[in-house]
mmCIF file of C-alpha atoms and ligand atoms in Angstrom:
data_model
loop_
_atom_site.group_PDB
_atom_site.id
_atom_site.type_symbol
_atom_site.label_atom_id
_atom_site.label_comp_id
_atom_site.label_asym_id
_atom_site.label_seq_id
_atom_site.Cartn_x
_atom_site.Cartn_y
_atom_site.Cartn_z
ATOM 1 C CA MET A 16 85.119 118.728 147.786
ATOM 2 C CA PHE A 17 81.800 119.682 146.209
ATOM 3 C CA ARG A 18 83.514 121.375 143.318
ATOM 4 C CA ARG A 19 85.690 118.353 142.657
ATOM 5 C CA THR A 20 82.663 116.058 142.669
ATOM 6 C CA ALA A 21 80.790 118.431 140.403
ATOM 7 C CA ARG A 22 83.726 118.635 138.039
ATOM 8 C CA LEU A 23 84.001 114.843 138.028
ATOM 9 C CA LEU A 24 80.286 114.485 137.305
ATOM 10 C CA LEU A 25 80.544 117.035 134.554
ATOM 11 C CA SER A 26 83.420 115.222 132.902
ATOM 12 C CA ILE A 27 81.538 111.917 133.121
ATOM 13 C CA VAL A 28 78.527 113.513 131.444
ATOM 14 C CA MET A 29 80.786 114.979 128.763
ATOM 15 C CA LEU A 30 82.368 111.593 128.146
ATOM 16 C CA MET A 31 78.929 110.035 127.796
ATOM 17 C CA VAL A 32 77.856 112.717 125.343
ATOM 18 C CA ALA A 33 81.045 112.208 123.380
ATOM 19 C CA ALA A 34 80.474 108.469 123.316
ATOM 20 C CA LEU A 35 76.884 108.875 122.183
ATOM 21 C CA GLY A 36 77.974 111.373 119.560
ATOM 22 C CA GLY A 37 80.494 108.853 118.308
ATOM 23 C CA VAL A 38 77.874 106.143 118.028
ATOM 24 C CA VAL A 39 75.499 108.406 116.168
ATOM 25 C CA ALA A 40 78.222 109.607 113.796
ATOM 26 C CA THR A 41 79.320 106.040 113.063
ATOM 27 C CA ALA A 42 75.803 104.822 112.402
ATOM 28 C CA GLY A 43 75.146 107.820 110.193
ATOM 29 C CA SER A 44 78.224 107.429 108.048
ATOM 30 C CA ALA A 45 78.210 103.646 107.680
ATOM 31 C CA GLN A 46 76.967 102.853 104.184
ATOM 32 C CA ALA A 47 75.778 99.451 104.773
ATOM 33 C CA ASP A 48 77.378 96.719 106.188
ATOM 34 C CA ASP A 49 79.028 94.597 108.821
ATOM 35 C CA CYS A 50 81.044 92.660 106.276
ATOM 36 C CA TYR A 51 82.754 95.022 103.872
ATOM 37 C CA THR A 52 82.024 98.526 102.629
ATOM 38 C CA TRP A 53 83.449 99.970 99.419
ATOM 39 C CA SER A 54 84.629 103.551 99.665
ATOM 40 C CA ARG A 55 84.914 104.405 95.966
ATOM 41 C CA THR A 56 83.293 103.661 92.645
ATOM 42 C CA LEU A 57 85.266 101.055 90.700
ATOM 43 C CA SER A 58 85.588 100.730 86.948
ATOM 44 C CA GLN A 59 87.909 99.282 84.331
ATOM 45 C CA GLY A 60 91.534 100.152 85.057
ATOM 46 C CA ALA A 61 91.107 100.218 88.828
ATOM 47 C CA SER A 62 93.195 97.980 91.029
ATOM 48 C CA GLY A 63 93.421 97.134 94.697
ATOM 49 C CA SER A 64 92.014 94.979 97.423
ATOM 50 C CA ASP A 65 88.592 96.582 96.960
ATOM 51 C CA VAL A 66 88.621 95.232 93.396
ATOM 52 C CA SER A 67 89.444 91.773 94.755
ATOM 53 C CA GLN A 68 86.523 92.042 97.168
ATOM 54 C CA LEU A 69 84.289 92.925 94.231
ATOM 55 C CA GLN A 70 85.658 90.062 92.113
ATOM 56 C CA ILE A 71 84.893 87.510 94.843
ATOM 57 C CA ARG A 72 81.254 88.598 94.714
ATOM 58 C CA MET A 73 81.196 88.604 90.891
ATOM 59 C CA SER A 74 82.638 85.066 90.740
ATOM 60 C CA GLY A 75 79.322 83.666 89.567
ATOM 61 C CA TYR A 76 79.120 85.971 86.540
ATOM 62 C CA PRO A 77 82.099 85.137 84.314
ATOM 63 C CA GLY A 78 79.984 83.952 81.373
ATOM 64 C CA TYR A 79 79.671 80.461 79.905
ATOM 65 C CA GLY A 80 82.697 78.265 80.504
ATOM 66 C CA ALA A 81 84.788 81.043 82.028
ATOM 67 C CA VAL A 82 86.262 81.659 85.480
ATOM 68 C CA LEU A 83 86.740 85.178 86.814
ATOM 69 C CA ALA A 84 90.201 85.762 88.292
ATOM 70 C CA VAL A 85 90.373 87.299 91.758
ATOM 71 C CA ASP A 86 93.503 89.335 91.070
ATOM 72 C CA GLY A 87 92.647 92.854 92.193
ATOM 73 C CA SER A 88 92.815 94.151 88.637
ATOM 74 C CA TYR A 89 89.610 95.497 87.055
ATOM 75 C CA GLY A 90 89.977 94.420 83.432
ATOM 76 C CA PRO A 91 87.494 93.619 80.641
ATOM 77 C CA ALA A 92 86.471 90.301 82.249
ATOM 78 C CA THR A 93 85.536 92.069 85.477
ATOM 79 C CA THR A 94 83.621 94.726 83.540
ATOM 80 C CA ALA A 95 81.689 91.989 81.707
ATOM 81 C CA ALA A 96 80.990 90.146 84.975
ATOM 82 C CA VAL A 97 79.700 93.319 86.626
ATOM 83 C CA LYS A 98 77.436 93.919 83.614
ATOM 84 C CA ARG A 99 76.013 90.401 83.935
ATOM 85 C CA PHE A 100 75.456 90.879 87.662
ATOM 86 C CA GLN A 101 73.755 94.228 87.069
ATOM 87 C CA SER A 102 71.478 92.727 84.401
ATOM 88 C CA ALA A 103 70.622 89.790 86.622
ATOM 89 C CA TYR A 104 69.365 92.172 89.305
ATOM 90 C CA GLY A 105 67.676 94.733 87.073
ATOM 91 C CA LEU A 106 70.309 97.447 87.442
ATOM 92 C CA ALA A 107 71.641 99.623 84.634
ATOM 93 C CA ALA A 108 74.301 97.392 83.082
ATOM 94 C CA ASP A 109 77.224 99.778 82.599
ATOM 95 C CA GLY A 110 79.969 97.556 84.011
ATOM 96 C CA VAL A 111 80.864 100.215 86.584
ATOM 97 C CA ALA A 112 80.589 99.229 90.239
ATOM 98 C CA GLY A 113 79.052 102.243 91.946
ATOM 99 C CA PRO A 114 76.489 102.876 94.697
ATOM 100 C CA ALA A 115 73.636 100.929 93.067
ATOM 101 C CA THR A 116 75.795 97.862 92.514
ATOM 102 C CA PHE A 117 77.279 98.039 96.006
ATOM 103 C CA SER A 118 73.796 98.404 97.533
ATOM 104 C CA LYS A 119 72.693 95.226 95.810
ATOM 105 C CA ILE A 120 75.779 93.393 97.089
ATOM 106 C CA TYR A 121 75.159 94.709 100.625
ATOM 107 C CA ALA A 122 71.602 93.399 100.405
ATOM 108 C CA LEU A 123 72.891 90.014 99.313
ATOM 109 C CA GLN A 124 75.707 89.519 101.807
ATOM 110 C CA ASP A 125 75.599 88.466 105.433
ATOM 111 C CA SER A 126 77.779 89.986 108.144
ATOM 112 C CA ASP A 127 80.375 87.209 107.661
ATOM 113 C CA CYS A 128 80.555 88.048 103.923
ATOM 114 C CA THR A 129 78.775 84.912 102.782
ATOM 115 C CA PRO A 130 75.915 85.377 100.329
ATOM 116 C CA ALA A 131 72.410 85.405 101.744
ATOM 117 C CA HIS A 132 71.452 81.849 100.839
ATOM 118 C CA PHE A 133 74.606 79.906 101.723
ATOM 119 C CA SER A 134 76.673 79.667 104.886
ATOM 120 C CA TYR A 135 80.087 78.519 106.041
ATOM 121 C CA ALA A 136 78.334 75.847 108.122
ATOM 122 C CA GLU A 137 76.573 74.477 105.056
ATOM 123 C CA LEU A 138 79.882 74.303 103.180
ATOM 124 C CA ASN A 139 81.575 72.480 106.029
ATOM 125 C CA ARG A 140 79.326 69.706 107.236
ATOM 126 C CA CYS A 141 82.036 67.159 107.787
ATOM 127 C CA ASN A 142 84.111 68.792 110.527
ATOM 128 C CA SER A 143 83.903 72.016 112.457
ATOM 129 C CA THR A 144 87.198 73.614 111.366
ATOM 130 C CA TRP A 145 88.738 74.350 107.968
ATOM 131 C CA SER A 146 92.012 72.586 108.673
ATOM 132 C CA GLY A 147 93.227 69.126 107.721
ATOM 133 C CA GLY A 148 92.649 69.454 103.984
ATOM 134 C CA ALA A 149 95.003 69.953 101.040
ATOM 135 C CA VAL A 150 95.426 73.703 101.684
ATOM 136 C CA SER A 151 95.605 75.943 104.753
ATOM 137 C CA ALA A 152 92.432 76.523 106.727
ATOM 138 C CA ALA A 153 92.358 80.146 105.536
ATOM 139 C CA ALA A 154 92.689 79.083 101.890
ATOM 140 C CA ALA A 155 89.990 76.418 102.224
ATOM 141 C CA LYS A 156 87.616 78.926 103.788
ATOM 142 C CA ALA A 157 88.363 81.542 101.100
ATOM 143 C CA ASN A 158 87.764 78.932 98.398
ATOM 144 C CA ALA A 159 84.440 78.038 99.979
ATOM 145 C CA LEU A 160 83.451 81.707 100.005
ATOM 146 C CA ARG A 161 84.061 82.011 96.253
ATOM 147 C CA THR A 162 82.080 78.835 95.672
ATOM 148 C CA MET A 163 79.183 80.244 97.682
ATOM 149 C CA TRP A 164 79.068 83.403 95.550
ATOM 150 C CA LYS A 165 79.018 81.193 92.450
ATOM 151 C CA LEU A 166 76.183 79.186 93.960
ATOM 152 C CA GLU A 167 74.292 82.387 94.777
ATOM 153 C CA ALA A 168 74.502 83.355 91.093
ATOM 154 C CA LEU A 169 73.388 79.866 90.050
ATOM 155 C CA ARG A 170 70.484 80.007 92.493
ATOM 156 C CA HIS A 171 69.373 83.418 91.234
ATOM 157 C CA ALA A 172 69.620 82.355 87.584
ATOM 158 C CA LEU A 173 67.361 79.378 88.315
ATOM 159 C CA GLY A 174 64.627 81.548 89.798
ATOM 160 C CA ASP A 175 65.711 81.981 93.442
ATOM 161 C CA GLN A 176 64.604 78.536 94.540
ATOM 162 C CA PRO A 177 66.549 76.692 97.233
ATOM 163 C CA ILE A 178 69.719 74.764 96.397
ATOM 164 C CA THR A 179 70.989 72.347 98.999
ATOM 165 C CA VAL A 180 74.694 71.684 99.522
ATOM 166 C CA THR A 181 75.114 68.149 100.815
ATOM 167 C CA SER A 182 78.920 68.195 101.071
ATOM 168 C CA GLY A 183 81.527 70.940 100.904
ATOM 169 C CA PHE A 184 84.978 71.131 102.473
ATOM 170 C CA ARG A 185 86.461 67.866 103.735
ATOM 171 C CA SER A 186 89.609 67.240 105.742
ATOM 172 C CA TYR A 187 91.582 64.173 104.634
ATOM 173 C CA SER A 188 89.967 62.142 107.400
ATOM 174 C CA CYS A 189 86.459 63.275 106.441
ATOM 175 C CA ASN A 190 87.204 62.584 102.810
ATOM 176 C CA SER A 191 88.341 59.033 103.545
ATOM 177 C CA ALA A 192 85.332 58.448 105.769
ATOM 178 C CA VAL A 193 82.913 59.290 102.949
ATOM 179 C CA GLY A 194 84.948 57.457 100.296
ATOM 180 C CA GLY A 195 85.981 60.584 98.380
ATOM 181 C CA ALA A 196 88.605 60.448 95.642
ATOM 182 C CA SER A 197 92.130 60.929 97.002
ATOM 183 C CA SER A 198 92.606 64.115 94.956
ATOM 184 C CA SER A 199 89.074 65.406 95.547
ATOM 185 C CA ARG A 200 88.489 69.153 95.266
ATOM 186 C CA HIS A 201 86.525 68.809 98.487
ATOM 187 C CA LEU A 202 89.960 68.784 100.167
ATOM 188 C CA TYR A 203 90.505 72.346 98.859
ATOM 189 C CA GLY A 204 87.200 73.762 100.050
ATOM 190 C CA ASP A 205 86.033 74.824 96.605
ATOM 191 C CA ALA A 206 83.789 71.845 95.841
ATOM 192 C CA ALA A 207 80.112 71.548 96.589
ATOM 193 C CA ASP A 208 77.811 68.592 96.097
ATOM 194 C CA LEU A 209 74.307 69.721 95.216
ATOM 195 C CA GLY A 210 71.252 67.643 95.946
ATOM 196 C CA ALA A 211 68.101 67.471 93.869
ATOM 197 C CA GLY A 212 65.275 69.719 95.031
ATOM 198 C CA PRO A 213 63.249 72.253 93.070
ATOM 199 C CA HIS A 214 65.783 71.672 90.284
ATOM 200 C CA SER A 215 66.843 68.360 88.773
ATOM 201 C CA LEU A 216 70.494 67.372 89.056
ATOM 202 C CA CYS A 217 70.822 67.847 85.279
ATOM 203 C CA LYS A 218 69.360 71.341 85.459
ATOM 204 C CA LEU A 219 71.957 72.234 88.110
ATOM 205 C CA ALA A 220 74.806 70.721 86.073
ATOM 206 C CA GLN A 221 73.739 72.470 82.875
ATOM 207 C CA GLN A 222 73.276 75.879 84.453
ATOM 208 C CA ALA A 223 76.501 75.624 86.474
ATOM 209 C CA ARG A 224 78.422 75.992 83.192
ATOM 210 C CA ASN A 225 77.541 79.696 83.249
ATOM 211 C CA HIS A 226 78.705 80.427 86.780
ATOM 212 C CA GLY A 227 82.433 79.884 87.045
ATOM 213 C CA PHE A 228 82.698 76.174 87.743
ATOM 214 C CA ASN A 229 85.601 74.495 85.959
ATOM 215 C CA GLY A 230 84.616 71.161 87.467
ATOM 216 C CA ILE A 231 81.112 69.764 86.974
ATOM 217 C CA LEU A 232 80.286 66.093 87.559
ATOM 218 C CA GLY A 233 76.720 64.892 87.434
ATOM 219 C CA PRO A 234 74.355 62.078 86.481
ATOM 220 C CA GLY A 235 75.981 59.450 84.300
ATOM 221 C CA TYR A 236 79.443 60.141 85.703
ATOM 222 C CA PRO A 237 80.475 57.298 88.044
ATOM 223 C CA GLY A 238 79.243 57.863 91.572
ATOM 224 C CA HIS A 239 77.266 61.010 90.678
ATOM 225 C CA ASN A 240 73.746 59.816 90.011
ATOM 226 C CA ASP A 241 72.499 61.167 93.332
ATOM 227 C CA HIS A 242 74.165 64.589 93.311
ATOM 228 C CA THR A 243 75.793 67.158 91.057
ATOM 229 C CA HIS A 244 79.335 68.092 92.029
ATOM 230 C CA VAL A 245 80.786 71.530 91.175
ATOM 231 C CA ASP A 246 84.242 72.949 91.900
ATOM 232 C CA HIS A 247 86.872 75.395 90.668
ATOM 233 C CA ARG A 248 89.738 73.116 89.658
ATOM 234 C CA GLY A 249 92.468 74.587 87.448
ATOM 235 C CA SER A 250 91.208 73.446 84.069
ATOM 236 C CA ARG A 251 87.796 72.529 82.788
ATOM 237 C CA TYR A 252 86.447 69.036 83.315
ATOM 238 C CA TRP A 253 82.718 68.654 82.796
ATOM 239 C CA SER A 254 81.030 65.262 82.700
ATOM 240 C CA ALA A 255 77.375 64.472 83.199
ATOM 241 C CA PRO A 256 76.617 62.110 80.297
ATOM 242 C CA SER A 257 72.980 61.559 81.285
ATOM 243 C CA CYS A 258 72.483 65.331 80.999
ATOM 244 C CA GLY A 259 74.177 65.687 77.629
ATOM 245 C CA ILE A 260 77.326 67.153 79.178
HETATM 246 ZN ZN1 LIG B 329 81.747 66.170 95.204
#
């Protein structure tokens, strides 16, 4: 009886040690991050889902008037975007995504993969789910994530001052309630309306041209004198006549 109890106690202790060991090993080997951790250095010619994850976070660095594809293929456009990101954060701009680049991304991203200064809640003020729009809930949420990484780049380029999103994803019912256009990009989750704050609406519209927004509507465009609208529609449409756009 005693021996059985002792053996039982011993095995419990061993289990606990094993569990603790596991925790320690996990904490020690985790690079970074609750959201996503890259396991290899990426450079031109690479492909895979880890490249797609990188491209989502480089969405705000395509260069003036361009949009970076999220296609899992690390081509010249991705190299150029990584270089711009690296320059923006004072890293050696070699266009190769290695430990220094990943560390900067880890520092910028929250555990739900949104960038530090924007949140899913901020991009979905109208209803609490991502359904009821023009695309699936998953697609709307993924579109909003890309938009947030573009906004993070815009925010950083303008000196890290706050940018407020006043409207993001809208279901059809939300969109009707606020009088949105029937084909509004807000229905797709990729649109954001930006309010004036530290930056004028024109400043936001002008700078947005560098950060992957195919759609920009601002002051002087009907209905847009009190906000600047950005989105990633399929082809470029920029109009903010009061801002010279
Ligand atoms: Zn809008």
